[in-house]
Short mmCIF file of C-alpha atoms in Angstrom, two decimals:
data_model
loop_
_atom_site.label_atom_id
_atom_site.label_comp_id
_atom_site.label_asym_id
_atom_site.label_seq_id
_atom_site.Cartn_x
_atom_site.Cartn_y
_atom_site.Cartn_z
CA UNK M 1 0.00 0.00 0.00
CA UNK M 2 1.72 3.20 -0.93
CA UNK M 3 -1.51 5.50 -1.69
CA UNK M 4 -3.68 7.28 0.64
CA UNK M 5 -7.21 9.84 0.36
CA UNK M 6 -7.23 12.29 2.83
CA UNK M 7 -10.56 13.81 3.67
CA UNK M 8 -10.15 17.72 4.47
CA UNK M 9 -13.20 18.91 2.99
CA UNK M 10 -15.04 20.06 6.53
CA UNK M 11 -16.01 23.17 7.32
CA UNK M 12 -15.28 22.88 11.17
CA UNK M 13 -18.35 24.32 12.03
CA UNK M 14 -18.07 22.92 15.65
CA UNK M 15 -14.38 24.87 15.86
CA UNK M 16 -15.64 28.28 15.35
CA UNK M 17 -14.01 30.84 15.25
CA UNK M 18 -10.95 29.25 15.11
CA UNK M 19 -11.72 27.63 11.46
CA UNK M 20 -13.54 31.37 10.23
CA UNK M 21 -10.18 31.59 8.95
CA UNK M 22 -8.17 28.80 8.66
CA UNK M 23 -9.88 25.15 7.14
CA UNK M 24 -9.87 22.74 10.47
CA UNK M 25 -7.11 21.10 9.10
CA UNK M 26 -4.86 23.67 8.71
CA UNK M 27 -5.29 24.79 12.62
CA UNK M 28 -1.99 24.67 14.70
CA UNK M 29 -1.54 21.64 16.89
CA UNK M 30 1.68 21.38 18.46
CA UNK M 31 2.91 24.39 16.09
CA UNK M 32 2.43 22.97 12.88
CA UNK M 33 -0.89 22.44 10.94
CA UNK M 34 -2.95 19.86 12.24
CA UNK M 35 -2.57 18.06 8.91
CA UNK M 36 1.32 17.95 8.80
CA UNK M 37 0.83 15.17 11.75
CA UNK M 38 -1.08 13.38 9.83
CA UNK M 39 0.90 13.19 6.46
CA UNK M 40 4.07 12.33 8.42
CA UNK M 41 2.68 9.55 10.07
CA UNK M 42 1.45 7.87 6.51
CA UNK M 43 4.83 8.93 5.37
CA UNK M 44 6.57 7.26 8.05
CA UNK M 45 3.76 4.06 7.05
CA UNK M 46 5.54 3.70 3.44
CA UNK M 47 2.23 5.98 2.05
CA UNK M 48 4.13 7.75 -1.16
CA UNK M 49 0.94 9.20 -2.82
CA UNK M 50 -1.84 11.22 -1.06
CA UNK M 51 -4.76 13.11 -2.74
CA UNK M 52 -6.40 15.55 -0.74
CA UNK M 53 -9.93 15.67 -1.08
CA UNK M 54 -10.60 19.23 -0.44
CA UNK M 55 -13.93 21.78 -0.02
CA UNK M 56 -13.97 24.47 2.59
CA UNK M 57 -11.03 27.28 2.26
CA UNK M 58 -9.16 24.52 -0.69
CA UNK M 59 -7.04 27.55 -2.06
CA UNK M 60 -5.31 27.33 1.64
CA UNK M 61 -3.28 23.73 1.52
CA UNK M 62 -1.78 23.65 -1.81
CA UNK M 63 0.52 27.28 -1.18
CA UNK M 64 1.53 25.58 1.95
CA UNK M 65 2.09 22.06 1.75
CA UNK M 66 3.32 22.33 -2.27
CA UNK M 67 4.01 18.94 -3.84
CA UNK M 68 4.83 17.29 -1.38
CA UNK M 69 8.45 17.03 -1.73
CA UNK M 70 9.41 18.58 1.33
CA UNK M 71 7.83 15.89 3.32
CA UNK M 72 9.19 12.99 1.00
CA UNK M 73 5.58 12.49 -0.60
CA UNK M 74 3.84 13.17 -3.49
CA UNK M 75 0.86 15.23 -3.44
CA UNK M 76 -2.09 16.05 -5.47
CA UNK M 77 -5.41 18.23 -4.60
CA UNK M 78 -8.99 18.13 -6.22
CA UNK M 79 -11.34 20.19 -5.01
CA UNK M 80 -15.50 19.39 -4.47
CA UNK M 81 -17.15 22.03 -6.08
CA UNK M 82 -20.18 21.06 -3.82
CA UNK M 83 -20.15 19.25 -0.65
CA UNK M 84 -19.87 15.33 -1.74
CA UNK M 85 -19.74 13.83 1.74
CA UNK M 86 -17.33 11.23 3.08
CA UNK M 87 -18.29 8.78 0.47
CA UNK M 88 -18.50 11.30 -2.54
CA UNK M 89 -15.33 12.61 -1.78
CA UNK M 90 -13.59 9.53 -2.11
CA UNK M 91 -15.49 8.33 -5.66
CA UNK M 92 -14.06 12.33 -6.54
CA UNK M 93 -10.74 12.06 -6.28
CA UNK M 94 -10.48 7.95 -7.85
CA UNK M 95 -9.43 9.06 -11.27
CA UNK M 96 -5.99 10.56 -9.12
CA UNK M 97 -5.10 6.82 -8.08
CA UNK M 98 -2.38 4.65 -9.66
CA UNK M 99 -3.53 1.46 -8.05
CA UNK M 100 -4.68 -1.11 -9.84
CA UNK M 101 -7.97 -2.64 -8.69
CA UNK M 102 -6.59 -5.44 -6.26
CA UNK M 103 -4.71 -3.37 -4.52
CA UNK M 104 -4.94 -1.45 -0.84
CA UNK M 105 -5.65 2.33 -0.87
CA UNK M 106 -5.95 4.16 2.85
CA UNK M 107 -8.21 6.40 3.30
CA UNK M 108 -8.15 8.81 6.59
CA UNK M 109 -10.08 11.71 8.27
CA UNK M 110 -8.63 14.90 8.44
CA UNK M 111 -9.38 15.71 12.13
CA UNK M 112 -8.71 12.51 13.76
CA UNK M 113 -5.71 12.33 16.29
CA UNK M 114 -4.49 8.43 16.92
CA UNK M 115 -1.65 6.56 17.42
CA UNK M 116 -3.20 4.00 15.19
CA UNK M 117 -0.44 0.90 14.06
CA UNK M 118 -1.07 2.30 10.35
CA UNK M 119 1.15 -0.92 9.29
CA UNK M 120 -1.10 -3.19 11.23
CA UNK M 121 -4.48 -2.04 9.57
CA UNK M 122 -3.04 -3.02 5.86
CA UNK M 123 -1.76 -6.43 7.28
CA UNK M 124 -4.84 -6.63 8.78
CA UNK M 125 -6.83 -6.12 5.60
CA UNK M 126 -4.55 -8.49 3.61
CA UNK M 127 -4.04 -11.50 5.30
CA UNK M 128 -8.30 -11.47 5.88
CA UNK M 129 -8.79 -10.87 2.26
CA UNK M 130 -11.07 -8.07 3.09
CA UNK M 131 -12.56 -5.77 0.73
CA UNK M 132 -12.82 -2.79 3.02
CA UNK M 133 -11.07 -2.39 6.76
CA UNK M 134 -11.95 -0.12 9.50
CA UNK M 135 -9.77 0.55 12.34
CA UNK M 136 -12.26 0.59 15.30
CA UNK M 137 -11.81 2.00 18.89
CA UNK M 138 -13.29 1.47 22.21
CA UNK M 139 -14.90 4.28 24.19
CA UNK M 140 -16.17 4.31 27.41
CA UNK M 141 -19.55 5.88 26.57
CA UNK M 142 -20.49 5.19 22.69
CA UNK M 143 -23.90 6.83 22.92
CA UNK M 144 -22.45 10.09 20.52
CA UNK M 145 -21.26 7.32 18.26
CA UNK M 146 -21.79 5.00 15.50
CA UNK M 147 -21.55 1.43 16.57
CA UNK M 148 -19.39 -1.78 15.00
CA UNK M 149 -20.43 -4.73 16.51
CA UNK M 150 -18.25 -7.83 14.81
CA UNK M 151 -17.67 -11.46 15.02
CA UNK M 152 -14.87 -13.28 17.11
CA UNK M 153 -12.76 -13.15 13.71
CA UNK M 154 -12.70 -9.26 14.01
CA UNK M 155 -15.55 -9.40 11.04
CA UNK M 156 -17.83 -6.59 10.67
CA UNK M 157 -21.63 -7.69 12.03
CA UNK M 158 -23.35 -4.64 11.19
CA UNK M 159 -23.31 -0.69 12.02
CA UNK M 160 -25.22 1.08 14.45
CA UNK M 161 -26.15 4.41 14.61
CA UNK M 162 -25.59 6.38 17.97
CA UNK M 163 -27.76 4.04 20.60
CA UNK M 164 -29.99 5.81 22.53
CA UNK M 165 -30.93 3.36 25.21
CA UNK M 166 -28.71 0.78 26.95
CA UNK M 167 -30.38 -2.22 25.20
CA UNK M 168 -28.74 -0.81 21.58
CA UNK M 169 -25.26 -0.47 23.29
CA UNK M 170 -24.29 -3.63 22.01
CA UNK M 171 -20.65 -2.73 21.68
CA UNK M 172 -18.18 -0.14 22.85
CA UNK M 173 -16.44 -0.57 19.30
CA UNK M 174 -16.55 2.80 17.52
CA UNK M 175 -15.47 3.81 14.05
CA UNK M 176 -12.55 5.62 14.06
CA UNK M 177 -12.68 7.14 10.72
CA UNK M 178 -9.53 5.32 9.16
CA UNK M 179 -9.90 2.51 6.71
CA UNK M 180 -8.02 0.37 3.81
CA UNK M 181 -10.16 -0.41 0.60
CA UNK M 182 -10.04 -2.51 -2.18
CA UNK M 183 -9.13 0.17 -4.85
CA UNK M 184 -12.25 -1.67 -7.08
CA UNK M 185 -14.52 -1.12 -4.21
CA UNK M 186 -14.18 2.52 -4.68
CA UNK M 187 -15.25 2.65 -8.11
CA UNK M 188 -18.43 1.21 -6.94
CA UNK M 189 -19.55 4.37 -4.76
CA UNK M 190 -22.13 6.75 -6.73
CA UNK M 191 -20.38 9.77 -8.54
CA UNK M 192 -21.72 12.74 -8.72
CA UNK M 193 -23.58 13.48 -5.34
CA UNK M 194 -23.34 13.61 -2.00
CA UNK M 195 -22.79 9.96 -0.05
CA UNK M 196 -21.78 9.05 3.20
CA UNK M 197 -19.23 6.41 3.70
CA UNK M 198 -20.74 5.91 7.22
CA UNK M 199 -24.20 5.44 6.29
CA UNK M 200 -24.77 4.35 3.12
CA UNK M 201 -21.76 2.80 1.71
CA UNK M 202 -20.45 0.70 4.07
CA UNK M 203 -24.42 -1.00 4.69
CA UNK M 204 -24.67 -1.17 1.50
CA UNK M 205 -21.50 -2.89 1.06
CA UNK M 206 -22.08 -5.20 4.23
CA UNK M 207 -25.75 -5.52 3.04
CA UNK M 208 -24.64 -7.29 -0.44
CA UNK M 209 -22.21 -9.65 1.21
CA UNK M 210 -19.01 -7.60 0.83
CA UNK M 211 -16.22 -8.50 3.40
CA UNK M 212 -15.44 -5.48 6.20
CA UNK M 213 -13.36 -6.06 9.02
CA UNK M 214 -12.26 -4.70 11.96
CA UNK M 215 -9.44 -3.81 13.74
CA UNK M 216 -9.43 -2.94 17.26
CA UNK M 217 -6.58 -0.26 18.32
CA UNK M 218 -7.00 1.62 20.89
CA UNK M 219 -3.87 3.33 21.77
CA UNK M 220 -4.85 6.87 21.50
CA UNK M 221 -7.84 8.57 19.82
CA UNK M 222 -9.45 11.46 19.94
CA UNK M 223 -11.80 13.62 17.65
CA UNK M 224 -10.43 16.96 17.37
CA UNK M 225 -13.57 18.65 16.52
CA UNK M 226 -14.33 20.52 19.33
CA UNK M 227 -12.16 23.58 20.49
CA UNK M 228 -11.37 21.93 23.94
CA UNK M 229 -10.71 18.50 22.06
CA UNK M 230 -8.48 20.04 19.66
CA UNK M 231 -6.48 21.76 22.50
CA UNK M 232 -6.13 18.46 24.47
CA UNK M 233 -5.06 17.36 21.20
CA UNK M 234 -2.19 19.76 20.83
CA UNK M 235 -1.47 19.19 24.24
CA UNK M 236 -0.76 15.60 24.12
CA UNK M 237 1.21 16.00 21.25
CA UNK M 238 3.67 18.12 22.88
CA UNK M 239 3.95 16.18 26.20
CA UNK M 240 4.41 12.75 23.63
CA UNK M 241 1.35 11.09 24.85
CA UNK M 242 -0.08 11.60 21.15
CA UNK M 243 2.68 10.72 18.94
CA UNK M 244 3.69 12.31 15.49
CA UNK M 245 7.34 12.74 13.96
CA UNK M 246 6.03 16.13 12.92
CA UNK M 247 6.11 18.05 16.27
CA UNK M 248 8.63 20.69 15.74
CA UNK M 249 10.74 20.16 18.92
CA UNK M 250 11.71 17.71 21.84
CA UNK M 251 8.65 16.30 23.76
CA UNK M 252 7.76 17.99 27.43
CA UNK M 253 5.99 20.40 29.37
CA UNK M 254 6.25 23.18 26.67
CA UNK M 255 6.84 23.74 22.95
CA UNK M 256 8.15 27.41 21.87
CA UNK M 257 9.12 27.86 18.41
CA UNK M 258 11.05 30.04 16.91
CA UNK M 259 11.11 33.99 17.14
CA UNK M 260 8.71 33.72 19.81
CA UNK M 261 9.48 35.64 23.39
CA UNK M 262 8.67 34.59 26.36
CA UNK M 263 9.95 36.29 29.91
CA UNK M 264 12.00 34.64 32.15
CA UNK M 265 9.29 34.23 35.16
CA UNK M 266 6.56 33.17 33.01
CA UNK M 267 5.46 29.97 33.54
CA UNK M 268 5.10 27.73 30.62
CA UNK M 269 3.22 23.73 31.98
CA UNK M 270 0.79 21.67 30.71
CA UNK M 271 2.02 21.13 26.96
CA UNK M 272 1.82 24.79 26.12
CA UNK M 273 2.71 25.77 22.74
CA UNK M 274 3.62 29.63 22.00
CA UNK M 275 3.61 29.83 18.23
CA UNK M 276 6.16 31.69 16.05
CA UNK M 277 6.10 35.92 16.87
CA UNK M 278 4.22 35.57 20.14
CA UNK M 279 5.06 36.98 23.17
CA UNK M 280 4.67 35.77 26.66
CA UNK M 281 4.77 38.54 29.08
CA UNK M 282 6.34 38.73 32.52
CA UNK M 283 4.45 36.83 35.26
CA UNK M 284 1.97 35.06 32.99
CA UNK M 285 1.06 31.72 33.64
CA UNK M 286 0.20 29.23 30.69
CA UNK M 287 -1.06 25.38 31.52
CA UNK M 288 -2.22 23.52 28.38
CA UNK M 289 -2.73 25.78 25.98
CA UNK M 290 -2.25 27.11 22.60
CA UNK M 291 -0.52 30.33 21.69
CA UNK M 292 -0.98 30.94 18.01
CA UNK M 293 1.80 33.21 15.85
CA UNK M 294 1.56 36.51 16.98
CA UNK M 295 -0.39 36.65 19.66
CA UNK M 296 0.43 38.90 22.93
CA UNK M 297 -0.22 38.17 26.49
CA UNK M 298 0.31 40.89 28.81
CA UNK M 299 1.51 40.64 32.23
CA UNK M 300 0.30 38.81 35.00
CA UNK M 301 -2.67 36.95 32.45
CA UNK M 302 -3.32 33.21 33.50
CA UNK M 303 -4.64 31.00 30.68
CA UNK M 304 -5.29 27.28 31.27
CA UNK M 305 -6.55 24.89 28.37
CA UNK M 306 -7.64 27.58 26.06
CA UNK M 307 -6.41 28.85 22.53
CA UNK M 308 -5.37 32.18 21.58
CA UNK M 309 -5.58 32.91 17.99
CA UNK M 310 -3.21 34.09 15.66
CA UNK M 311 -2.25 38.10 16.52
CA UNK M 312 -4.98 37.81 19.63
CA UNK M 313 -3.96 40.05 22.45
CA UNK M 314 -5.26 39.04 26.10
CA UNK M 315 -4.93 41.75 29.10
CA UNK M 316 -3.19 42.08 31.92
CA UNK M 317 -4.50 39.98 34.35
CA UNK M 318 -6.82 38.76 32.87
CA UNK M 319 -7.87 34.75 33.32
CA UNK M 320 -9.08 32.37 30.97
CA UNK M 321 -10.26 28.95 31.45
CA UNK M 322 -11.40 26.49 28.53
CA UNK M 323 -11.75 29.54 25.94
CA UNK M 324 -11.22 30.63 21.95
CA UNK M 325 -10.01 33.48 21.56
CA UNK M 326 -10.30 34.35 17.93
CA UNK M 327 -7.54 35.90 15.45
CA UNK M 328 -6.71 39.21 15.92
CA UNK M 329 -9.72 39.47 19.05
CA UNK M 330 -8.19 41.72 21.91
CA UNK M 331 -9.10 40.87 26.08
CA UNK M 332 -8.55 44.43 27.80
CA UNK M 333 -7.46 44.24 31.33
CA UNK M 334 -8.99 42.28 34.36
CA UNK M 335 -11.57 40.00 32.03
CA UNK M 336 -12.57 36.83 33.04
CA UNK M 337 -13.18 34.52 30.63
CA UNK M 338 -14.88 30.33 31.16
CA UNK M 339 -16.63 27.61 30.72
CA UNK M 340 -16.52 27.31 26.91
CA UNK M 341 -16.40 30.75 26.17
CA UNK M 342 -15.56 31.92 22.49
CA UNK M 343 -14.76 35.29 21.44
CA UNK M 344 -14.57 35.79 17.67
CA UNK M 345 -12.11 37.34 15.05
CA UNK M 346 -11.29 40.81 15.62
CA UNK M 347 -13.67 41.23 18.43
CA UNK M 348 -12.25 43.65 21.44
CA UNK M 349 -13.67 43.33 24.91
CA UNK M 350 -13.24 46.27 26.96
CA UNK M 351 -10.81 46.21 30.30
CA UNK M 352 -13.14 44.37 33.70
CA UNK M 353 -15.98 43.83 31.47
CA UNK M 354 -16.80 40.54 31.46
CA UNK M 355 -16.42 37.89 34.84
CA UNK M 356 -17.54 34.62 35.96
CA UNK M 357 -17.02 35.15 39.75
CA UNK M 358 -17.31 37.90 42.17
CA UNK M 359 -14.95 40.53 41.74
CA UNK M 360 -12.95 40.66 45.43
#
């Protein structure tokens, strides 16, 4: 197997405002797009060829990411001129595939962070003589899921959309969004309009006597496509409990690239990442979070598991708790940002306007 599809065509909805202007994608994690993880670890799988299925904000990846070359891979981009789906972006980028009809093609998620054996999936799919194979996961609660029930061979059974009471919870197998086809099995998915992989292709496929299987890995997974998830995300990746060969830097308690300042007795924990330009302030404290390029944080400001977007300013003093700041958005002085709170693009909050508990 030495192809890949890469599915970036989502518009991030539930990331807003970081993805206003940036495809989800193409959103810093560990100070590099989210996407260059992703690509290295198929590199670093023996993947030579990716097509990237593109939609949402397309004219971004190409200027960055080129050809290819520069990560030892060959890349193309097509781009949906509507929405296709999961399934109808695959069918629309085929005609880009070398592989002849026998042979394995992955075919990944664009916002999916895993550790997943890449290796084992295609070994997995070839010594079973499957036609399609899904790596699975196990969750703890799989009610905001799509089940995968399968037999003791690791055979898909069926698939199950998110159970609502405990009798459909037959399973705490998920799909993880990362499978290996049959390169003929994707000629067989309609062209030309929207399908979803999820919920019409593969029952359809199962439903005609098609062989799926399943692998179980559940080493690390995590959907990045929430704003807390994708910091978490970033996180992990810096402290090495996520692991890419992309991450720009030694693994630890912080990440700070290049031409970024930070002062001496500001205190960096929690798999911070202070992005290239930005500036850390004297007596700030950071745990967990995400600094974008650019971005300023005045003295004395305490941010914990939050983002700050690209040329964002927060205040001094101010504190901010599981929050998205949006690019080029500016926190006065003594705010108090939590709970999910997300301030968008260019938006400027006055100094002591905004708090979530008593001012003493």
């Amino acid at each position: 197997m030495t192809e890949a599809i890469l599915l970036v065509g989502g518009k991030g909805t539930r990331l807003r405002p970081l993805t206003v202007n940036t495809p989800k994608p193409m959103v810093r994690a560990a100070g590099v797009p989210f996407l260059t993880h992703q690509l290295a670890r198929a590199k670093a799988a023996g993947v030579e060829h990716i097509v990237l299925a593109t939609s949402y904000l397309a004219e971004v990846f190409e200027p960055y990411f080129g050809d290819g070359s520069a990560l030892g891979l060959h890349l193309e981009y097509v781009t949906e001129e509507e929405p296709l789906g999961t399934g109808g972006a695959i069918r629309n980028v085929a005609s880009r595939l070398h592989s002849g009809p026998d042979e394995s093609v992955l075919i990944f998620n664009g916002d999916i962070l895993t550790g997943l054996d890449i290796g084992a999936l295609v070994r997995t799919h070839e010594t079973t003589g499957a036609d399609v194979s899904l790596h699975l996961t196990q969750v703890t609660d799989p009610r905001a899921y799509g089940l995968v029930p399968t037999d003791d061979t690791g055979r898909v059974l069926a698939f199950l959309e998110k159970p609502q009471t405990p009798e459909e919870i037959v399973t705490d197998q998920i799909n993880a969004g990362a499978y290996v086809f049959r390169r003929s099995v994707i000629d067989t998915i309609p062209a030309g309009r929207p399908v979803s992989v999820e919920r019409e292709t593969f029952p359809e496929l199962l439903a005609t006597g098609v062989h799926l299987q399943g692998m179980v890995d559940s080493t690390y997974w995590l959907d990045l496509g929430t704003p807390a998830a994708f910091v978490r995300g970033s996180a992990d990746l810096v402290l090495g409990r996520a692991p890419s060969p992309a991450v720009p830097g030694r693994c630890g308690d912080r990440l700070v690239l290049p031409t970024a300042q930070v002062a001496p007795d500001a205190k960096l924990t929690g798999g911070t990442v202070v992005g290239e330009g930005a500036f850390v302030a004297e007596g700030a404290r950071v745990f967990g979070s995400t600094i974008l390029p650019g971005a300023v944080i005045e003295p004395g400001a305490v941010i914990t598991d939050s983002l700050i977007g690209t040329r964002a300013r927060i205040g001094t003093r101010s504190v901010l708790a599981d929050t998205v700041i949006g690019d080029g958005a500016v926190i006065g002085a003594d705010n108090e940002l939590r709970s999910g709170a997300r301030i968008w693009c260019n938006a400027h909050i006055p100094p002591a306007s905004l708090r979530f508990s008593p001012d003493t």
